[in-house]
Coordinates of N, CA and C in Angstrom, one line a residue:
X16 N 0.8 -1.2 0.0 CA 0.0 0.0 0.0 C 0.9 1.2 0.0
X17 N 0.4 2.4 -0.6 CA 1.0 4.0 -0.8 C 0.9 4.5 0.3
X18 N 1.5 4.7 1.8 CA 1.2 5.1 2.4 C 1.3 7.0 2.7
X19 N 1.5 7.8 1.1 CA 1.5 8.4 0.8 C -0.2 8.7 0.5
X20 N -0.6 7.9 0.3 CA -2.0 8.1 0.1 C -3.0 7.8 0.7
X21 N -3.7 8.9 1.7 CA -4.4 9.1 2.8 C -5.5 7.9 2.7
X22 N -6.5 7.9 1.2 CA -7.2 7.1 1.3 C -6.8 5.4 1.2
X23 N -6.1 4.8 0.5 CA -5.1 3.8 0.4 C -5.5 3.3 2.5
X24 N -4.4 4.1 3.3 CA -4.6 4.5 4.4 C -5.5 4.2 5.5
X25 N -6.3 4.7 4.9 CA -7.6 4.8 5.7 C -8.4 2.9 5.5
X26 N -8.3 2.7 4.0 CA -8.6 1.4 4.6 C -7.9 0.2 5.0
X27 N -6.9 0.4 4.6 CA -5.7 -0.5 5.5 C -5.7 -0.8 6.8
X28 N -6.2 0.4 7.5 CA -6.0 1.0 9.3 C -7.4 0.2 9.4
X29 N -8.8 0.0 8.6 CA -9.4 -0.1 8.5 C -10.8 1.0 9.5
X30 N -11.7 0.8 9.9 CA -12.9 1.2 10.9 C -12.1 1.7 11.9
X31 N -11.7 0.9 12.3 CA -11.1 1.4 14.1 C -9.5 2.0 14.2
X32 N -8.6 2.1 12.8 CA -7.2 2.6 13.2 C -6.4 2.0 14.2
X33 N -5.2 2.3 14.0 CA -4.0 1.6 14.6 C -4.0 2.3 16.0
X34 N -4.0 1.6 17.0 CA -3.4 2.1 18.5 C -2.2 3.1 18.4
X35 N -0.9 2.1 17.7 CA 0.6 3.3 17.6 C 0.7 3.1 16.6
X36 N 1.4 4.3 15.9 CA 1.8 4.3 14.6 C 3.1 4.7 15.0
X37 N 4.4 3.9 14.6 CA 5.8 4.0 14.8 C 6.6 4.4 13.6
X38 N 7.1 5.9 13.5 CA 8.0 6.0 12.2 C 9.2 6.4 13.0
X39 N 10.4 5.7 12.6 CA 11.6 6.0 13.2 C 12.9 6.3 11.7
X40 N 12.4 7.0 11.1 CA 12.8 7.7 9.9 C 12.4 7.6 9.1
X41 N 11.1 7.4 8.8 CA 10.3 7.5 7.3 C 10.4 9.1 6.8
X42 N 9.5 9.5 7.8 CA 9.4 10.7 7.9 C 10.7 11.7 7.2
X43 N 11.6 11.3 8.1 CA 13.2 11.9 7.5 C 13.3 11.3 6.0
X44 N 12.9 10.5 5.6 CA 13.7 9.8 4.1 C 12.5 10.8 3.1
X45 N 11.3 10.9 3.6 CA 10.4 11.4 2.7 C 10.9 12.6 2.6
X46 N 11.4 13.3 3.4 CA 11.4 14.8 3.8 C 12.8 15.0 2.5
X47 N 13.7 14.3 2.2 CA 14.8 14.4 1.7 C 14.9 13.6 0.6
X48 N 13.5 13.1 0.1 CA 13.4 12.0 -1.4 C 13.6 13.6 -2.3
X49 N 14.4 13.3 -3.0 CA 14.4 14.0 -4.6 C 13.7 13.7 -5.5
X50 N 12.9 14.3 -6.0 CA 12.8 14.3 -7.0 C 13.2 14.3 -8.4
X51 N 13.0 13.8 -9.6 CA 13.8 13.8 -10.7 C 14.6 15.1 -11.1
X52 N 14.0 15.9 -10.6 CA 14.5 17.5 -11.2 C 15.5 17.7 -9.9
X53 N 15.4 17.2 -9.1 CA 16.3 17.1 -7.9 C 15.9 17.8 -6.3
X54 N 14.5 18.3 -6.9 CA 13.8 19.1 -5.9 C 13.5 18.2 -5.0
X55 N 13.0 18.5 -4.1 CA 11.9 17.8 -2.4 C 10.5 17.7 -2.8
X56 N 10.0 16.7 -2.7 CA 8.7 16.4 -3.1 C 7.5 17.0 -1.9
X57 N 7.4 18.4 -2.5 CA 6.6 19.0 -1.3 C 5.2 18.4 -0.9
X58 N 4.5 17.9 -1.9 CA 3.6 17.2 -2.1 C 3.5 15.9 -0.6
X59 N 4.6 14.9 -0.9 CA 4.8 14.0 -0.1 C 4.9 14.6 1.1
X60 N 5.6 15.5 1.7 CA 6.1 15.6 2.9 C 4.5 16.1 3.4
X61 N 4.2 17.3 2.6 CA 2.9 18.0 3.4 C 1.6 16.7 3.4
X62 N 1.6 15.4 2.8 CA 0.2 14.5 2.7 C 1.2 13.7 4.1
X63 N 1.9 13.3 4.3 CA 2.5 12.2 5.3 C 1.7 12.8 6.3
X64 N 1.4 14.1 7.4 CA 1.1 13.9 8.6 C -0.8 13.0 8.3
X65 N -1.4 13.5 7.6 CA -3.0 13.5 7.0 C -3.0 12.1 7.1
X66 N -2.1 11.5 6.3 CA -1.9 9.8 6.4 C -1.4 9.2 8.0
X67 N -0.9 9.7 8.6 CA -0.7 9.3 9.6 C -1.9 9.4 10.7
X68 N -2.5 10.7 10.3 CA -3.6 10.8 11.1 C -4.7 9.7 10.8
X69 N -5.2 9.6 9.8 CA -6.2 9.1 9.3 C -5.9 7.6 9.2
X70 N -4.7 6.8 9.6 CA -4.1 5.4 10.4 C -4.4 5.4 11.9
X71 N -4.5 6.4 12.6 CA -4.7 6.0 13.9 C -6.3 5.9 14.2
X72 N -6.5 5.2 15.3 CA -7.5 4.8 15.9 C -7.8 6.3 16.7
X73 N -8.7 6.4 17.3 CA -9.2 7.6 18.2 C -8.5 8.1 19.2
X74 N -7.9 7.2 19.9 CA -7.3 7.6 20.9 C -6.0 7.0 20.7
X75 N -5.4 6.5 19.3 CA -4.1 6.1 19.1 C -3.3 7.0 19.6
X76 N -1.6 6.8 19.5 CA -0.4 8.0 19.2 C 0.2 7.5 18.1
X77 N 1.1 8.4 17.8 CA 2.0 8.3 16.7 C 3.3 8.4 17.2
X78 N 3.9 7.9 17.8 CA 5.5 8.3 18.3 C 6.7 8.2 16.6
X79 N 7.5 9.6 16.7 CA 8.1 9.4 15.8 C 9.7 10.0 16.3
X80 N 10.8 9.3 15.8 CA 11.8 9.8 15.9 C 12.3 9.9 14.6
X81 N 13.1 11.5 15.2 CA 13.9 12.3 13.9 C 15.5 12.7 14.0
X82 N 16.0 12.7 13.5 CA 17.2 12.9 13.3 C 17.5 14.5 12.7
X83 N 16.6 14.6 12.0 CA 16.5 15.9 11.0 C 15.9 16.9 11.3
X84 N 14.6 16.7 12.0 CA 13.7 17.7 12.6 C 13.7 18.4 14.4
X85 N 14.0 18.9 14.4 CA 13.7 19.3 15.8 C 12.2 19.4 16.3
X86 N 11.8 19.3 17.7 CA 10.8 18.9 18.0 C 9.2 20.0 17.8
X87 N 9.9 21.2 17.9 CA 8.9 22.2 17.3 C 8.8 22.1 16.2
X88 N 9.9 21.6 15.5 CA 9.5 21.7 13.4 C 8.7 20.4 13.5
X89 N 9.0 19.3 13.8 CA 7.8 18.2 13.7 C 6.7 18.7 14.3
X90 N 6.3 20.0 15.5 CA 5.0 20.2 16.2 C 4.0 21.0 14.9
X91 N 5.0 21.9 14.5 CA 4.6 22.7 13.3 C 4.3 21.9 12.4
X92 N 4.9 21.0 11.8 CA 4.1 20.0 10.8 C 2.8 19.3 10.9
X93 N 2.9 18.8 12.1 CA 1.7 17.9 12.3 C 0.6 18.6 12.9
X94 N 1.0 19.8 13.0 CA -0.4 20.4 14.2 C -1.7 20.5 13.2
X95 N -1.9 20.5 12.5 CA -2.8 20.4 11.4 C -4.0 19.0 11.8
X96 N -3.3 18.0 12.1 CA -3.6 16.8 12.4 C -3.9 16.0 13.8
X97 N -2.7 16.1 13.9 CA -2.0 15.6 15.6 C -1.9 16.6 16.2
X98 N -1.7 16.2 17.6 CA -1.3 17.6 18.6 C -0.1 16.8 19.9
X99 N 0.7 17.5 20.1 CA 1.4 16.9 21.4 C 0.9 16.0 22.3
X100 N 1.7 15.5 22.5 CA 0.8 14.4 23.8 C 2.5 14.2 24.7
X101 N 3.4 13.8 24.6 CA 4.4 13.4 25.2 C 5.6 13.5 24.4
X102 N 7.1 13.5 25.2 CA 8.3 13.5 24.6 C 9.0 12.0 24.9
X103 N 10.4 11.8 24.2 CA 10.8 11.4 25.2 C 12.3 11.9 25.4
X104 N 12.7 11.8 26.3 CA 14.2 12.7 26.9 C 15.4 12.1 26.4
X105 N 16.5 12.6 25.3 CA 17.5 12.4 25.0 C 18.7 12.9 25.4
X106 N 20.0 12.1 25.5 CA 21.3 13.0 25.7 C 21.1 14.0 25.1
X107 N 21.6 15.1 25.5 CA 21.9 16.7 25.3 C 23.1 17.2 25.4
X108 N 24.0 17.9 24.3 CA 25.2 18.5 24.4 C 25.0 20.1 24.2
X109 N 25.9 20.5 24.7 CA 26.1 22.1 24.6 C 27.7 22.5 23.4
X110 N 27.1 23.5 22.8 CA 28.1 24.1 21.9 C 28.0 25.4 21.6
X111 N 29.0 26.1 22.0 CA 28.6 27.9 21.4 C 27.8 28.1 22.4
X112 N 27.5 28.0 23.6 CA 26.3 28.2 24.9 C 25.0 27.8 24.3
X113 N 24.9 27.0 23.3 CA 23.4 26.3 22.7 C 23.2 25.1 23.3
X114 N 22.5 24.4 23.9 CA 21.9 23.2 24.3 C 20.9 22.3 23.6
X115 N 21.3 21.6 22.7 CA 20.8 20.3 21.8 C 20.6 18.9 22.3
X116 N 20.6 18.4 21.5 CA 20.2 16.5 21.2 C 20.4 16.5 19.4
X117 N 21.1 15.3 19.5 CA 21.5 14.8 17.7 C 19.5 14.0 17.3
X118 N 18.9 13.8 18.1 CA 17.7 12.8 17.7 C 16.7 13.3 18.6
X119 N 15.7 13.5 18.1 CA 14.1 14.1 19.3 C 13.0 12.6 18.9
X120 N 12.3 12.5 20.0 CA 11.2 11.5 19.6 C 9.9 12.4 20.5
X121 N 9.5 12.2 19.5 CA 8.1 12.7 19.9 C 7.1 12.4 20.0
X122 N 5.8 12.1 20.8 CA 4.7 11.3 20.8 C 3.5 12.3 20.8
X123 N 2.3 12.1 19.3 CA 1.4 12.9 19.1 C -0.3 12.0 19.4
X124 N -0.8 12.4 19.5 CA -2.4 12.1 19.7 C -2.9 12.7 18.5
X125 N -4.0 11.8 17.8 CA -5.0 12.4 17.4 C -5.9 13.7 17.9
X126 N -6.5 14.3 16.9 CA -6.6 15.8 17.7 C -8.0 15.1 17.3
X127 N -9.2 15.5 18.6 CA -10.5 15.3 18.6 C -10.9 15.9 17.8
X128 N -12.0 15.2 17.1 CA -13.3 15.4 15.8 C -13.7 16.5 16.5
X129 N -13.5 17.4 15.4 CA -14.5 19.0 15.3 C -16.2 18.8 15.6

């Protein structure tokens, strides 16, 4: 199945949706697929959260870890869809008086039916 394609998706997950949905670099590979002309397939990256949503069950999560994204740019992405629910805590280094992590995992909820 396309999991690029929300509907595809939807019946796969079938009626009741997946409890967890676990991406531990999909996310990153989509974000950085080229395209033939060599571009980023803006298309792909902005339909992945929609598909992710519309896989989970109602009160599923989505935990995803990133290498590439930081935790507010993954909140920015998905807020459309998902909403924060939990983190989880990684080593952290300091450089130039900045305080990081090389990898963020982050755990989202379905956001309740309007």
């Amino acid at each position: 199945q396309d999991f690029l394609d929300p509907e595809q998706v939807a019946r796969v997950a079938g009626l009741t949706g997946f409890d967890v949905v676990l991406d531990k670099g999909t996310y990153d590979a989509i974000c950085l697929m080229p395209m033939e002309d060599g571009s980023v397939d803006q298309k792909a990256i902005d339909v992945y959260p929609e598909s992710v949503a519309r896989s989970l069950a109602d009160d599923g999560v989505f935990l995803i870890t990133s290498c590439n994204w930081t935790e507010d740019e993954l909140v920015r992405r998905f807020k459309d869809h998902l909403e924060l629910f939990d983190r989880v805590k990684h080593t952290t280094f300091a450089f130039g008086g900045a305080v990081g992590q090389t990898v963020v995992t982050v755990a989202f909820k379905k956001q309740p039916a309007a």
